[in-house]
Amino acid sequence: MIKKEIFGMNLEELQGAFGEFGIKKYRAMQVFRWLYEKGAVSFEEMTNLSKADRELLSEHFNLGSGSVKAIRELASGDGLTNKVLLEFPDKACVETVVMHHDYGYSVCLSSQVGCNMNCAFCASGISGFERNLTAGEILAQVYYFQRLLQVKGERVSRVVVMGSGEPMLNLDNVLHALDILHSDYGLCIGYRNMTISTCGIIPGIAKLTAAGRTINLAVSLHAASDSLRTKLMPINKTYNYLKVIAEADAYEKNNGRQVMYEYILLAGINDSKADAQALADTLQRKNCVVNLIPANPVPEKGFARPSQQAIDDFFQTLKTRKINVTLRKEMGKDINAACGQLRARALKEEKSC
Ligand code: SAH
């Protein structure tokens, strides 16, 4: 008999499955709490269930969250950022990062194994797209860190879906996972403390709008002209940036959350005064914020980070044009915390072995 994976099932799914297997339905809430409030990794831990029920559970279900393995771990010199390469039982691996901010712990999640968006500056797609992550695998990344934090009396209080992969191409699983994290009997993380970042998949943004959550939307813009954006982000050919911005405006109007535009600064590519003016022209009078990200150079991609002067000038041009702008607080630069870099390196080393 093929066992069902229990980690990633929501309350209704647990109730449905328990009914099928002769486990009392009210047990579903108890199990839900064990999985998502307490972060249990085995059925034996679920001590308020009878031994017979625990046996039924292990007969019918796998609890895979406990079988993710950290195969590489890196800690930044300042101790505030930790990055792991997590491996699932099929050997697929993804990167997950935890950042210790003054307001608490934030986890940056991957949504896919690899990526096929082919952004010119990004390491995630270097070896192509492998597969979508399941809701359980998305959650397993959060709980990997949550388990380490809870023994110190701390918790994950924010999640950003900004790791490897394009979340809008796996939106059902991403939302399923975020809804579980939001639950009062999960980690109770407010939607306002969750962010989904997209390269600009219009149907995905529309679907997120319709889902009606107050999740923050981030859009990776990186250029404010069609020709440059298409060079940097081939997805611009399918979903032109002006149409993406119009869809993001609709998100802001319907869901009441200010949109964040991410803009990587790449030396000599998109960091001139004219680029800043074009960006300001595009976003003027919108309820949005621009987050400038000085590029994290990926050796395989050949882009460089601009000088501090160029970064400051770009920032000032936007400010003068009354655009809300922030400069990303760079965390973990010394441990290659940009998307996909640790995995790309591990895969390369594996190939050369
Ligand atoms: N696919 C989604 C989410 C993953 S990327 C998206 O495109 O938004 C998360 C953010 O990291 C994006 O803004 C992406 O453009 C940025 N990023 C990727 N590679 C980077 C690099 N080398 N340096 C800095 N930021 C990078």
Short mmCIF file of C-alpha atoms and ligand atoms in Angstrom, two decimals:
data_model
loop_
_atom_site.label_atom_id
_atom_site.label_comp_id
_atom_site.label_asym_id
_atom_site.label_seq_id
_atom_site.Cartn_x
_atom_site.Cartn_y
_atom_site.Cartn_z
CA MET A 1 0.00 0.00 0.00
CA ILE A 2 1.34 3.44 -0.92
CA LYS A 3 1.25 5.68 2.11
CA LYS A 4 -0.11 9.21 1.81
CA GLU A 5 2.14 12.12 2.82
CA ILE A 6 0.53 13.80 5.81
CA PHE A 7 2.75 16.89 6.07
CA GLY A 8 1.09 19.57 3.97
CA MET A 9 -2.50 18.36 4.49
CA ASN A 10 -4.86 21.00 5.85
CA LEU A 11 -7.60 20.38 8.39
CA GLU A 12 -10.29 19.45 5.86
CA GLU A 13 -7.93 17.05 4.10
CA LEU A 14 -6.99 15.43 7.40
CA GLN A 15 -10.65 15.07 8.35
CA GLY A 16 -11.48 13.51 4.98
CA ALA A 17 -8.60 11.06 5.10
CA PHE A 18 -9.20 10.11 8.73
CA GLY A 19 -12.84 9.29 7.94
CA GLU A 20 -11.61 6.96 5.21
CA PHE A 21 -9.17 5.15 7.50
CA GLY A 22 -11.45 4.76 10.52
CA ILE A 23 -9.74 7.36 12.69
CA LYS A 24 -12.19 9.58 14.58
CA LYS A 25 -12.62 12.90 12.76
CA TYR A 26 -12.04 15.02 15.86
CA ARG A 27 -8.51 13.64 15.94
CA ALA A 28 -7.77 15.73 12.85
CA MET A 29 -7.45 18.95 14.85
CA GLN A 30 -5.15 17.27 17.36
CA VAL A 31 -2.93 15.97 14.59
CA PHE A 32 -3.02 19.36 12.83
CA ARG A 33 -1.67 20.98 16.00
CA TRP A 34 1.05 18.39 16.37
CA LEU A 35 2.16 18.94 12.81
CA TYR A 36 1.93 22.71 12.50
CA GLU A 37 1.92 24.17 16.00
CA LYS A 38 4.40 21.86 17.63
CA GLY A 39 6.39 20.79 14.56
CA ALA A 40 6.27 17.06 15.38
CA VAL A 41 8.43 14.81 13.22
CA SER A 42 6.98 11.45 14.27
CA PHE A 43 3.60 9.98 15.13
CA GLU A 44 4.99 8.59 18.43
CA GLU A 45 5.30 12.16 19.72
CA MET A 46 1.52 12.63 19.42
CA THR A 47 0.91 11.49 22.96
CA ASN A 48 -2.68 12.68 23.35
CA LEU A 49 -3.66 10.11 20.71
CA SER A 50 -4.20 6.48 21.65
CA LYS A 51 -1.51 4.00 20.72
CA ALA A 52 -3.98 2.35 18.34
CA ASP A 53 -4.61 5.66 16.53
CA ARG A 54 -0.90 6.37 16.29
CA GLU A 55 -0.44 2.94 14.76
CA LEU A 56 -3.24 3.59 12.28
CA LEU A 57 -1.57 6.86 11.35
CA SER A 58 1.77 5.28 10.67
CA GLU A 59 0.08 2.49 8.74
CA HIS A 60 -1.56 4.96 6.35
CA PHE A 61 0.69 8.01 6.31
CA ASN A 62 4.27 9.12 5.93
CA LEU A 63 5.48 12.09 7.92
CA GLY A 64 8.05 13.43 5.50
CA SER A 65 8.81 16.74 7.21
CA GLY A 66 11.24 14.92 9.44
CA SER A 67 13.04 13.36 6.51
CA VAL A 68 14.36 16.57 4.96
CA LYS A 69 18.08 16.70 5.48
CA ALA A 70 20.33 19.73 5.57
CA ILE A 71 23.19 18.69 3.29
CA ARG A 72 25.00 22.03 3.49
CA GLU A 73 24.81 24.76 6.07
CA LEU A 74 26.29 28.22 6.07
CA ALA A 75 26.21 30.93 8.71
CA SER A 76 27.06 34.56 7.94
CA GLY A 77 29.93 36.15 9.81
CA ASP A 78 27.57 38.40 11.78
CA GLY A 79 25.54 35.36 12.87
CA LEU A 80 22.28 36.89 11.61
CA THR A 81 21.74 34.78 8.50
CA ASN A 82 21.76 31.03 8.11
CA LYS A 83 21.34 29.25 4.85
CA VAL A 84 20.74 25.56 4.29
CA LEU A 85 20.53 23.30 1.31
CA LEU A 86 17.69 20.94 2.16
CA GLU A 87 17.42 17.58 0.46
CA PHE A 88 14.15 15.71 0.03
CA PRO A 89 13.94 11.91 -0.14
CA ASP A 90 14.06 11.93 -3.98
CA LYS A 91 17.41 13.81 -3.71
CA ALA A 92 15.93 17.06 -5.06
CA CYS A 93 17.34 19.95 -3.07
CA VAL A 94 16.42 23.57 -2.41
CA GLU A 95 17.88 26.49 -0.54
CA THR A 96 16.20 28.05 2.46
CA VAL A 97 17.42 31.03 4.45
CA VAL A 98 16.58 32.34 7.90
CA MET A 99 17.31 35.95 8.78
CA HIS A 100 17.34 37.36 12.27
CA HIS A 101 15.90 40.88 12.11
CA ASP A 102 15.17 43.21 15.01
CA TYR A 103 11.46 42.31 14.67
CA GLY A 104 12.03 38.54 14.67
CA TYR A 105 12.92 35.67 12.38
CA SER A 106 12.08 35.67 8.70
CA VAL A 107 12.40 32.60 6.47
CA CYS A 108 13.03 32.90 2.73
CA LEU A 109 11.45 29.93 0.97
CA SER A 110 11.98 28.24 -2.35
CA SER A 111 8.88 27.31 -4.33
CA GLN A 112 10.40 25.11 -7.05
CA VAL A 113 13.43 22.88 -7.53
CA GLY A 114 15.41 24.88 -10.08
CA CYS A 115 13.66 27.42 -12.27
CA ASN A 116 12.96 27.89 -15.96
CA MET A 117 12.55 31.67 -16.06
CA ASN A 118 16.17 32.14 -17.14
CA CYS A 119 16.74 35.58 -15.67
CA ALA A 120 20.17 36.71 -16.85
CA PHE A 121 21.57 37.50 -13.38
CA CYS A 122 20.09 34.65 -11.32
CA ALA A 123 21.74 31.41 -10.23
CA SER A 124 18.50 29.47 -9.64
CA GLY A 125 18.01 28.41 -13.24
CA ILE A 126 21.62 27.49 -14.00
CA SER A 127 20.78 23.80 -14.20
CA GLY A 128 17.21 24.23 -15.42
CA PHE A 129 13.86 23.38 -13.86
CA GLU A 130 13.35 20.11 -12.02
CA ARG A 131 9.92 20.17 -10.43
CA ASN A 132 7.41 22.04 -8.30
CA LEU A 133 7.59 21.65 -4.55
CA THR A 134 4.58 20.19 -2.78
CA ALA A 135 2.85 22.20 -0.06
CA GLY A 136 4.46 19.86 2.46
CA GLU A 137 7.92 20.52 1.07
CA ILE A 138 7.33 24.28 1.18
CA LEU A 139 6.24 23.95 4.82
CA ALA A 140 9.12 21.63 5.65
CA GLN A 141 11.51 24.50 4.90
CA VAL A 142 9.80 26.71 7.50
CA TYR A 143 9.64 23.95 10.09
CA TYR A 144 13.28 23.05 9.64
CA PHE A 145 14.09 26.43 11.20
CA GLN A 146 11.02 26.63 13.44
CA ARG A 147 12.13 23.46 15.26
CA LEU A 148 15.55 24.95 15.92
CA LEU A 149 14.02 28.21 17.11
CA GLN A 150 11.27 26.82 19.32
CA VAL A 151 13.73 25.09 21.64
CA LYS A 152 15.09 28.60 22.37
CA GLY A 153 11.56 29.94 22.91
CA GLU A 154 11.67 31.78 19.57
CA ARG A 155 9.55 31.41 16.44
CA VAL A 156 9.37 32.16 12.75
CA SER A 157 7.28 35.32 12.44
CA ARG A 158 7.59 36.16 8.76
CA VAL A 159 7.92 34.24 5.51
CA VAL A 160 8.97 35.52 2.11
CA VAL A 161 8.59 33.36 -0.97
CA MET A 162 11.71 34.78 -2.60
CA GLY A 163 13.98 31.80 -2.79
CA SER A 164 14.48 29.70 -5.90
CA GLY A 165 11.66 29.16 -8.34
CA GLU A 166 8.69 31.13 -9.60
CA PRO A 167 5.91 30.92 -6.99
CA MET A 168 3.16 32.01 -9.39
CA LEU A 169 3.80 28.85 -11.40
CA ASN A 170 3.17 26.78 -8.28
CA LEU A 171 0.62 29.04 -6.65
CA ASP A 172 -1.83 26.42 -5.42
CA ASN A 173 0.84 24.68 -3.37
CA VAL A 174 2.31 27.98 -2.17
CA LEU A 175 -1.09 29.24 -0.97
CA HIS A 176 -1.96 25.90 0.59
CA ALA A 177 1.25 26.12 2.63
CA LEU A 178 0.79 29.80 3.55
CA ASP A 179 -2.80 29.16 4.69
CA ILE A 180 -1.57 26.45 7.04
CA LEU A 181 1.10 28.80 8.45
CA HIS A 182 -1.59 31.46 8.90
CA SER A 183 -3.92 29.16 10.83
CA ASP A 184 -4.47 29.89 14.54
CA TYR A 185 -3.48 26.29 15.14
CA GLY A 186 -0.40 26.52 12.95
CA LEU A 187 2.19 29.24 13.49
CA CYS A 188 -0.47 31.96 13.35
CA ILE A 189 1.57 34.12 10.98
CA GLY A 190 -0.47 37.06 9.64
CA TYR A 191 -0.81 37.30 5.86
CA ARG A 192 0.65 40.80 6.18
CA ASN A 193 3.84 39.15 7.33
CA MET A 194 4.04 37.03 4.20
CA THR A 195 5.38 38.11 0.81
CA ILE A 196 5.24 36.41 -2.58
CA SER A 197 7.75 37.62 -5.14
CA THR A 198 7.13 37.11 -8.86
CA CYS A 199 9.00 37.78 -12.07
CA GLY A 200 5.63 38.96 -13.42
CA ILE A 201 3.32 36.06 -14.29
CA ILE A 202 0.10 37.96 -14.96
CA PRO A 203 -2.40 35.08 -14.55
CA GLY A 204 -0.73 34.24 -11.23
CA ILE A 205 -1.08 37.81 -9.95
CA ALA A 206 -4.73 37.78 -11.03
CA LYS A 207 -5.28 34.49 -9.20
CA LEU A 208 -3.65 35.88 -6.06
CA THR A 209 -5.90 38.94 -6.28
CA ALA A 210 -8.94 36.68 -6.50
CA ALA A 211 -7.72 34.64 -3.52
CA GLY A 212 -8.36 37.79 -1.43
CA ARG A 213 -5.57 37.42 1.13
CA THR A 214 -3.61 40.41 2.45
CA ILE A 215 -0.33 38.79 1.44
CA ASN A 216 2.31 41.27 0.23
CA LEU A 217 3.08 41.17 -3.47
CA ALA A 218 6.61 41.84 -4.70
CA VAL A 219 7.34 42.18 -8.40
CA SER A 220 10.85 41.74 -9.78
CA LEU A 221 11.07 44.60 -12.24
CA HIS A 222 14.80 45.27 -12.76
CA ALA A 223 14.30 47.46 -15.84
CA ALA A 224 11.82 50.05 -17.05
CA SER A 225 12.12 49.54 -20.79
CA ASP A 226 10.95 46.65 -22.91
CA SER A 227 14.25 45.99 -24.65
CA LEU A 228 16.37 45.94 -21.50
CA ARG A 229 13.85 43.99 -19.45
CA THR A 230 13.51 41.35 -22.16
CA LYS A 231 17.29 40.95 -22.17
CA LEU A 232 17.42 40.55 -18.39
CA MET A 233 14.16 38.65 -17.95
CA PRO A 234 12.92 36.69 -20.97
CA ILE A 235 9.47 36.40 -19.35
CA ASN A 236 8.96 40.05 -20.42
CA LYS A 237 8.27 38.76 -23.94
CA THR A 238 5.23 36.89 -22.68
CA TYR A 239 4.15 39.32 -19.98
CA ASN A 240 5.24 42.86 -20.79
CA TYR A 241 6.22 44.90 -17.73
CA LEU A 242 3.59 47.62 -18.22
CA LYS A 243 0.85 44.99 -18.23
CA VAL A 244 2.44 43.37 -15.17
CA ILE A 245 2.37 46.72 -13.37
CA ALA A 246 -1.30 47.21 -14.34
CA GLU A 247 -2.08 43.78 -12.83
CA ALA A 248 -0.12 44.67 -9.69
CA ASP A 249 -2.12 47.93 -9.44
CA ALA A 250 -5.29 45.83 -9.45
CA TYR A 251 -3.81 43.71 -6.66
CA GLU A 252 -3.08 46.81 -4.60
CA LYS A 253 -6.61 48.18 -5.15
CA ASN A 254 -8.38 44.91 -4.32
CA ASN A 255 -6.21 43.58 -1.54
CA GLY A 256 -5.13 46.85 0.04
CA ARG A 257 -1.44 46.07 0.12
CA GLN A 258 1.22 48.35 -1.24
CA VAL A 259 3.18 46.60 -4.00
CA MET A 260 6.94 46.28 -3.74
CA TYR A 261 9.02 46.50 -6.91
CA GLU A 262 12.40 44.85 -6.68
CA TYR A 263 15.14 46.39 -8.77
CA ILE A 264 18.56 44.73 -8.88
CA LEU A 265 21.31 47.20 -9.61
CA LEU A 266 23.70 45.75 -12.18
CA ALA A 267 26.78 47.85 -12.92
CA GLY A 268 26.66 49.54 -16.30
CA ILE A 269 23.44 47.73 -17.28
CA ASN A 270 20.48 49.33 -15.51
CA ASP A 271 22.02 51.71 -12.98
CA SER A 272 22.34 55.01 -14.89
CA LYS A 273 20.53 58.25 -14.11
CA ALA A 274 18.42 57.73 -17.24
CA ASP A 275 17.45 54.26 -15.94
CA ALA A 276 16.40 55.79 -12.62
CA GLN A 277 14.36 58.47 -14.41
CA ALA A 278 12.65 55.83 -16.58
CA LEU A 279 11.79 53.86 -13.46
CA ALA A 280 10.39 56.98 -11.78
CA ASP A 281 8.33 57.79 -14.91
CA THR A 282 6.88 54.28 -14.88
CA LEU A 283 5.96 54.20 -11.20
CA GLN A 284 5.04 57.80 -10.48
CA ARG A 285 1.90 58.34 -8.41
CA LYS A 286 1.55 54.64 -7.63
CA ASN A 287 1.09 53.30 -4.13
CA CYS A 288 4.27 51.26 -4.21
CA VAL A 289 7.78 51.02 -2.88
CA VAL A 290 10.94 50.28 -4.83
CA ASN A 291 13.45 48.02 -3.14
CA LEU A 292 16.89 48.45 -4.64
CA ILE A 293 19.06 45.34 -4.49
CA PRO A 294 22.73 45.83 -5.31
CA ALA A 295 23.52 42.74 -7.42
CA ASN A 296 24.97 39.76 -5.71
CA PRO A 297 27.43 38.73 -8.40
CA VAL A 298 27.02 35.16 -9.67
CA PRO A 299 30.33 34.22 -11.31
CA GLU A 300 28.63 32.19 -14.08
CA LYS A 301 26.52 35.20 -15.06
CA GLY A 302 29.18 37.88 -15.31
CA PHE A 303 27.36 40.87 -13.80
CA ALA A 304 28.92 43.25 -11.31
CA ARG A 305 27.62 45.26 -8.40
CA PRO A 306 27.66 49.03 -9.00
CA SER A 307 29.90 51.34 -6.97
CA GLN A 308 28.45 52.75 -3.76
CA GLN A 309 28.33 56.14 -5.49
CA ALA A 310 26.20 54.75 -8.34
CA ILE A 311 23.88 53.05 -5.83
CA ASP A 312 23.49 56.27 -3.83
CA ASP A 313 22.88 58.34 -6.98
CA PHE A 314 20.18 55.95 -8.21
CA PHE A 315 18.52 56.06 -4.80
CA GLN A 316 18.63 59.88 -4.71
CA THR A 317 17.16 60.25 -8.21
CA LEU A 318 14.17 58.16 -7.17
CA LYS A 319 13.79 60.08 -3.92
CA THR A 320 13.89 63.41 -5.73
CA ARG A 321 11.10 62.12 -7.97
CA LYS A 322 9.08 61.26 -4.83
CA ILE A 323 9.20 57.51 -5.32
CA ASN A 324 9.20 55.51 -2.06
CA VAL A 325 12.51 53.76 -2.14
CA THR A 326 14.47 51.50 0.17
CA LEU A 327 17.86 49.93 -0.21
CA ARG A 328 17.81 46.25 0.62
CA LYS A 329 19.54 45.51 3.83
CA GLU A 330 22.01 42.99 2.55
CA MET A 331 22.18 40.01 4.78
CA GLY A 332 24.36 37.02 4.25
CA LYS A 333 26.30 38.37 1.28
CA ASP A 334 29.31 36.50 2.61
CA ILE A 335 27.42 33.19 2.36
CA ASN A 336 26.00 33.63 -1.14
CA ALA A 337 22.50 34.24 0.14
CA ALA A 338 21.20 35.27 -3.30
CA CYS A 339 18.81 32.79 -4.86
CA GLY A 340 20.20 29.53 -6.04
CA GLN A 341 23.88 30.17 -5.47
CA LEU A 342 24.47 27.48 -2.87
CA ARG A 343 22.58 24.85 -4.85
CA ALA A 344 24.32 25.82 -8.10
CA ARG A 345 27.67 25.43 -6.39
CA ALA A 346 26.75 22.08 -4.85
CA LEU A 347 25.54 20.72 -8.20
CA LYS A 348 28.72 21.91 -9.91
CA GLU A 349 30.91 20.26 -7.30
CA GLU A 350 28.90 17.06 -7.57
CA LYS A 351 29.42 17.00 -11.35
CA SER A 352 33.14 17.56 -11.04
CA CYS A 353 33.54 14.72 -8.51
N1 SAH B 1 10.90 34.10 -9.17
C1 SAH B 1 10.59 35.08 -8.19
C2 SAH B 1 11.17 34.79 -6.82
C3 SAH B 1 12.59 34.35 -6.73
S1 SAH B 1 13.87 35.52 -7.01
C4 SAH B 1 10.98 36.45 -8.68
O1 SAH B 1 11.52 36.56 -9.77
O2 SAH B 1 10.66 37.42 -8.01
C5 SAH B 1 13.80 36.62 -5.65
C6 SAH B 1 14.51 37.93 -5.93
O3 SAH B 1 15.96 37.79 -5.94
C7 SAH B 1 14.12 38.48 -7.29
O4 SAH B 1 13.89 39.86 -7.22
C8 SAH B 1 15.35 38.16 -8.09
O5 SAH B 1 15.37 38.94 -9.25
C9 SAH B 1 16.47 38.42 -7.09
N2 SAH B 1 17.77 37.89 -7.49
C10 SAH B 1 18.05 36.81 -8.24
N3 SAH B 1 19.37 36.70 -8.46
C11 SAH B 1 19.96 37.73 -7.83
C12 SAH B 1 21.32 38.18 -7.71
N4 SAH B 1 22.32 37.54 -8.29
N5 SAH B 1 21.54 39.30 -6.98
C13 SAH B 1 20.52 39.96 -6.38
N6 SAH B 1 19.24 39.59 -6.48
C14 SAH B 1 18.95 38.50 -7.19
#
